[in-house]
Coordinates of C-alpha atoms in Angstrom, one line a residue:
M1 CA -6.3 -36.9 15.4
K2 CA -8.7 -39.4 13.8
H3 CA -8.6 -43.1 14.5
I4 CA -9.7 -45.9 12.1
F5 CA -9.6 -49.3 13.8
L6 CA -10.2 -52.6 12.1
N7 CA -11.3 -55.6 14.2
L8 CA -10.8 -58.7 12.0
K9 CA -12.5 -61.1 14.5
R10 CA -12.3 -64.7 13.2
F11 CA -12.5 -63.7 9.6
D12 CA -9.6 -66.1 8.9
I13 CA -11.8 -69.2 8.9
P14 CA -12.5 -70.6 5.4
R15 CA -16.1 -70.8 4.2
E16 CA -16.0 -74.6 4.2
F17 CA -15.6 -74.5 7.9
G18 CA -18.4 -72.0 8.4
G19 CA -16.3 -68.9 8.3
V20 CA -16.2 -66.0 5.9
N21 CA -12.6 -66.0 4.6
G22 CA -12.6 -66.1 0.8
I23 CA -9.8 -63.7 0.1
A24 CA -6.6 -65.6 0.8
P25 CA -5.3 -69.0 2.1
V26 CA -5.3 -69.1 5.9
K27 CA -1.5 -69.1 6.2
T28 CA -1.2 -65.8 4.2
W29 CA -4.4 -64.2 5.3
G30 CA -2.8 -61.8 7.7
S31 CA 0.0 -60.7 5.4
H32 CA -2.5 -60.4 2.5
I33 CA -4.6 -57.8 4.4
V34 CA -1.6 -55.6 5.3
E35 CA 0.0 -55.9 1.8
H36 CA -3.2 -54.9 0.1
T37 CA -3.9 -51.8 2.1
Q38 CA -0.7 -50.2 3.4
E39 CA 0.5 -48.5 0.2
Q40 CA -2.9 -46.9 -0.5
L41 CA -3.1 -45.6 3.1
K42 CA 0.2 -43.6 2.7
I43 CA -1.8 -40.8 1.1
Y44 CA -3.0 -39.9 4.6
D45 CA -0.9 -37.8 7.0
K46 CA 0.2 -39.9 10.0
E47 CA -0.4 -36.8 12.2
E48 CA -4.0 -36.6 10.9
V49 CA -5.2 -40.2 11.2
E50 CA -3.9 -43.6 12.6
F51 CA -4.8 -47.0 11.3
V52 CA -4.8 -50.0 13.6
M53 CA -5.7 -53.5 12.6
Y54 CA -6.5 -56.1 15.3
F55 CA -5.7 -59.6 14.1
P56 CA -6.5 -63.1 15.6
E57 CA -3.5 -64.5 17.4
A58 CA -2.3 -66.9 14.7
H59 CA -1.9 -64.1 12.2
L60 CA 0.0 -61.5 14.2
I61 CA 3.5 -62.6 13.0
P62 CA 2.5 -62.8 9.3
A63 CA 0.8 -59.4 9.6
V64 CA 3.8 -57.7 11.3
S65 CA 6.2 -59.3 8.9
A66 CA 4.3 -57.8 6.0
L67 CA 4.7 -54.2 7.2
C68 CA 6.8 -52.1 4.8
A69 CA 9.1 -49.3 5.8
N70 CA 7.2 -46.4 7.1
S71 CA 3.9 -48.3 6.9
P72 CA 0.9 -46.3 8.0
V73 CA -0.6 -49.6 9.4
K74 CA -0.2 -50.6 13.1
V75 CA -0.9 -54.2 13.9
G76 CA -2.7 -55.0 17.2
C77 CA -4.0 -58.0 19.0
Q78 CA -7.4 -59.0 20.3
G79 CA -7.0 -58.7 24.0
V80 CA -4.3 -59.5 26.5
Y81 CA -4.0 -61.5 29.7
R82 CA -4.3 -59.5 33.0
E83 CA -0.9 -60.7 34.2
D84 CA 2.5 -60.8 32.5
T85 CA 6.1 -61.7 32.7
A86 CA 8.6 -59.7 34.7
A87 CA 12.4 -59.8 35.1
G88 CA 13.1 -61.8 38.3
G89 CA 9.4 -62.8 38.4
N90 CA 7.1 -65.1 36.4
F91 CA 9.0 -66.2 33.3
G92 CA 5.9 -67.0 31.3
A93 CA 3.9 -69.7 32.9
F94 CA 0.6 -68.5 31.3
T95 CA -0.5 -71.5 29.2
T96 CA -3.4 -70.6 26.9
N97 CA -3.1 -66.9 27.8
R98 CA -1.7 -64.2 25.5
T99 CA 0.3 -61.7 27.5
A100 CA 1.0 -58.1 26.5
N101 CA 4.8 -58.6 26.6
S102 CA 4.5 -61.5 24.2
V103 CA 2.6 -59.5 21.5
K104 CA 4.8 -56.5 22.1
A105 CA 7.8 -58.7 21.4
I106 CA 6.2 -59.9 18.2
G107 CA 5.8 -56.3 17.0
C108 CA 2.3 -55.4 17.9
A109 CA 1.5 -51.8 18.7
G110 CA -1.9 -52.0 20.3
A111 CA -4.7 -54.2 21.8
I112 CA -8.5 -54.0 21.7
I113 CA -9.9 -54.7 25.1
G114 CA -13.5 -54.9 26.4
H115 CA -15.2 -55.6 23.1
C116 CA -18.9 -56.6 23.7
E117 CA -18.0 -60.2 22.7
E118 CA -15.3 -60.3 25.4
R119 CA -17.5 -58.7 28.0
R120 CA -20.2 -61.3 27.3
D121 CA -17.7 -64.2 27.6
K122 CA -16.3 -62.9 30.9
A123 CA -19.8 -62.3 32.3
G124 CA -20.8 -65.8 31.3
I125 CA -17.8 -67.4 33.1
L126 CA -18.5 -65.3 36.2
A127 CA -22.2 -66.4 36.1
E128 CA -21.2 -70.0 36.0
A129 CA -19.2 -69.4 39.2
G130 CA -22.2 -67.8 40.8
V131 CA -20.8 -64.2 40.7
C132 CA -23.5 -61.7 40.0
D133 CA -21.4 -58.5 40.5
T134 CA -21.6 -56.8 37.1
A135 CA -18.7 -54.5 38.1
A136 CA -16.4 -57.6 38.2
V137 CA -16.0 -57.6 34.4
N138 CA -14.9 -54.0 34.5
R139 CA -12.3 -54.7 37.2
I140 CA -10.9 -57.6 35.2
L141 CA -10.7 -55.4 32.0
N142 CA -8.9 -52.8 34.0
K143 CA -6.2 -55.2 34.8
E144 CA -5.9 -56.1 31.1
I145 CA -5.6 -52.4 30.2
L146 CA -3.0 -51.8 32.8
A147 CA -1.0 -54.8 31.6
A148 CA -1.2 -53.6 28.0
V149 CA -0.2 -50.1 28.8
K150 CA 2.7 -51.3 30.9
A151 CA 4.0 -53.4 28.0
G152 CA 4.0 -50.3 25.8
L153 CA 0.8 -51.0 23.8
S154 CA -1.9 -48.5 23.0
V155 CA -5.4 -49.6 23.9
L156 CA -8.8 -49.4 22.3
Y157 CA -11.2 -49.8 25.3
C158 CA -14.7 -50.7 24.3
I159 CA -17.8 -49.7 26.3
G160 CA -21.5 -50.0 25.6
E161 CA -24.9 -50.9 27.0
T162 CA -27.3 -53.7 26.2
S163 CA -31.0 -53.3 25.5
E164 CA -31.7 -54.2 29.1
E165 CA -29.2 -51.5 30.3
Q166 CA -30.2 -48.8 27.9
P167 CA -32.7 -47.1 30.2
R168 CA -29.8 -46.4 32.6
W169 CA -27.1 -46.0 30.0
Q170 CA -25.4 -43.1 31.8
E171 CA -24.9 -45.2 34.9
V172 CA -23.6 -48.2 32.9
L173 CA -21.2 -46.3 30.8
R174 CA -19.9 -44.3 33.7
E175 CA -19.2 -47.5 35.6
Q176 CA -17.4 -49.1 32.6
L177 CA -15.3 -46.0 32.2
E178 CA -14.4 -45.3 35.8
A179 CA -13.7 -48.8 36.8
G180 CA -12.0 -49.8 33.5
L181 CA -9.7 -46.7 33.5
E182 CA -8.8 -46.6 37.2
G183 CA -5.0 -46.0 37.5
V184 CA -4.5 -46.1 33.7
D185 CA -2.4 -43.7 31.7
K186 CA -5.3 -42.3 29.6
S187 CA -2.9 -40.9 27.0
R188 CA -2.4 -44.5 25.8
V189 CA -6.2 -45.3 25.5
T190 CA -8.9 -44.5 23.0
I191 CA -12.6 -45.3 23.9
A192 CA -14.9 -47.1 21.5
Y193 CA -18.6 -46.9 22.0
E194 CA -20.5 -50.0 21.0
P195 CA -24.3 -49.7 21.1
V196 CA -24.8 -53.3 22.0
W197 CA -28.5 -52.9 21.9
A198 CA -28.4 -52.0 18.2
I199 CA -25.9 -54.6 16.9
G200 CA -27.3 -57.4 14.8
P201 CA -29.6 -58.1 11.9
G202 CA -32.8 -56.2 11.8
K203 CA -31.9 -53.8 14.6
V204 CA -32.0 -50.0 14.1
P205 CA -28.6 -48.3 14.7
P206 CA -28.4 -45.1 16.7
D207 CA -28.8 -41.9 14.9
K208 CA -26.5 -38.9 14.8
E209 CA -28.2 -37.2 17.7
Y210 CA -27.8 -40.3 19.9
I211 CA -24.1 -40.8 18.9
T212 CA -23.4 -37.1 19.6
R213 CA -25.0 -37.4 23.0
I214 CA -22.9 -40.5 23.8
G215 CA -19.6 -38.9 22.5
A216 CA -20.2 -35.8 24.6
F217 CA -20.9 -37.9 27.7
V218 CA -17.7 -40.0 27.3
K219 CA -15.6 -36.9 26.9
E220 CA -17.2 -35.3 29.9
V221 CA -16.6 -38.4 32.1
T222 CA -13.1 -39.0 30.9
G223 CA -11.8 -35.4 30.7
G224 CA -11.8 -35.2 26.9
M225 CA -10.4 -38.6 25.8
D226 CA -10.7 -39.5 22.2
V227 CA -13.8 -41.7 21.4
V228 CA -14.7 -43.5 18.3
Y229 CA -17.9 -45.2 17.1
G230 CA -17.6 -48.9 17.7
G231 CA -21.0 -49.9 16.3
G232 CA -19.6 -50.5 12.8
L233 CA -18.0 -47.8 10.6
K234 CA -19.1 -48.6 7.1
T235 CA -19.7 -46.8 3.8
D236 CA -23.4 -46.1 4.6
N237 CA -22.6 -44.2 7.8
A238 CA -19.1 -42.9 7.2
R239 CA -20.1 -39.4 6.1
M240 CA -22.5 -39.0 9.0
L241 CA -20.0 -40.2 11.5
A242 CA -17.3 -37.8 10.0
S243 CA -19.7 -34.9 10.7
V244 CA -20.1 -35.7 14.4
P245 CA -17.5 -33.3 16.1
V246 CA -17.3 -35.3 19.3
M247 CA -16.5 -38.6 17.5
D248 CA -12.8 -39.1 16.6
G249 CA -13.2 -42.0 14.2
G250 CA -14.6 -45.5 14.0
L251 CA -14.2 -49.2 14.3
I252 CA -14.7 -51.3 11.1
A253 CA -15.6 -55.0 11.3
L254 CA -17.4 -56.4 8.3
T255 CA -17.0 -54.5 5.0
R256 CA -19.7 -56.5 3.2
F257 CA -22.9 -57.3 4.9
A258 CA -24.7 -59.2 2.1
G259 CA -23.8 -61.9 -0.4
D260 CA -20.3 -63.1 0.3
I261 CA -20.2 -61.3 3.7
G262 CA -16.8 -60.6 5.3
Y263 CA -13.8 -58.4 5.1
Y264 CA -12.4 -57.2 1.7
P265 CA -9.4 -54.8 1.4
D266 CA -10.8 -52.7 -1.4
E267 CA -14.0 -52.1 0.5
Y268 CA -12.1 -51.2 3.7
L269 CA -10.2 -48.6 1.7
E270 CA -13.5 -47.3 0.3
I271 CA -14.9 -46.8 3.8
I272 CA -11.8 -44.8 4.7
R273 CA -12.0 -42.7 1.6
T274 CA -15.6 -41.9 2.4
Y275 CA -14.9 -41.1 6.0
M276 CA -11.8 -39.0 5.3
G277 CA -13.3 -37.3 2.3
K278 CA -10.4 -38.3 0.0

């Protein structure tokens, strides 16, 4: 099966506040995105490809509420807390933290965990506390994955190496995979490879050969888990990525990279048509 993931980051913020949302009012932004894509996605067989959209927390309820009967869209959240509620245990004393049970109750089907932006944030907090153990981030993410899976969510687990780590990419990715997936039901998890060293303006993205090498390595280490390209699936690289046998899909963020940058439903659908070939 192929997987097309959409990480909407903070694209809900209007332009006047420094954001990139120009497609809908904030209160209807989440529902707008679902309503303007789900019918068109019905042409694809659910056994052939899945579509998961990860929304910022405030937009989860509107997005879930906009799902039609038999919608091909699954709504997900952007990370979960490493602890959760339990019958006879903690009733929900997790102020500021979004638990997996809470988003499952809302109607979410999945969570994206370990995105490079989340990894950078956690590493920065640990550094402030004087913790230099790089594996600590992977152990924290492992607890998040375990919590998500226990709540019944599927997980997109992101891994990737920075420019400083690239010379030892095998060691870095292996540690992220082994520590992050320890004790996890792998059937509930898809891996996203983010070439952190290549993300950003003016940087050269990895070519087909490099992506193939990474995909093969991830499958070898994980025993054949599905892996998608997390460095940005877009119209320009969709055909190339679709031709890489060891890659099982991609993660879309921005759909427009120049002018009025941001996410646009029609362009999202065009990326999918290009990748799927129809």
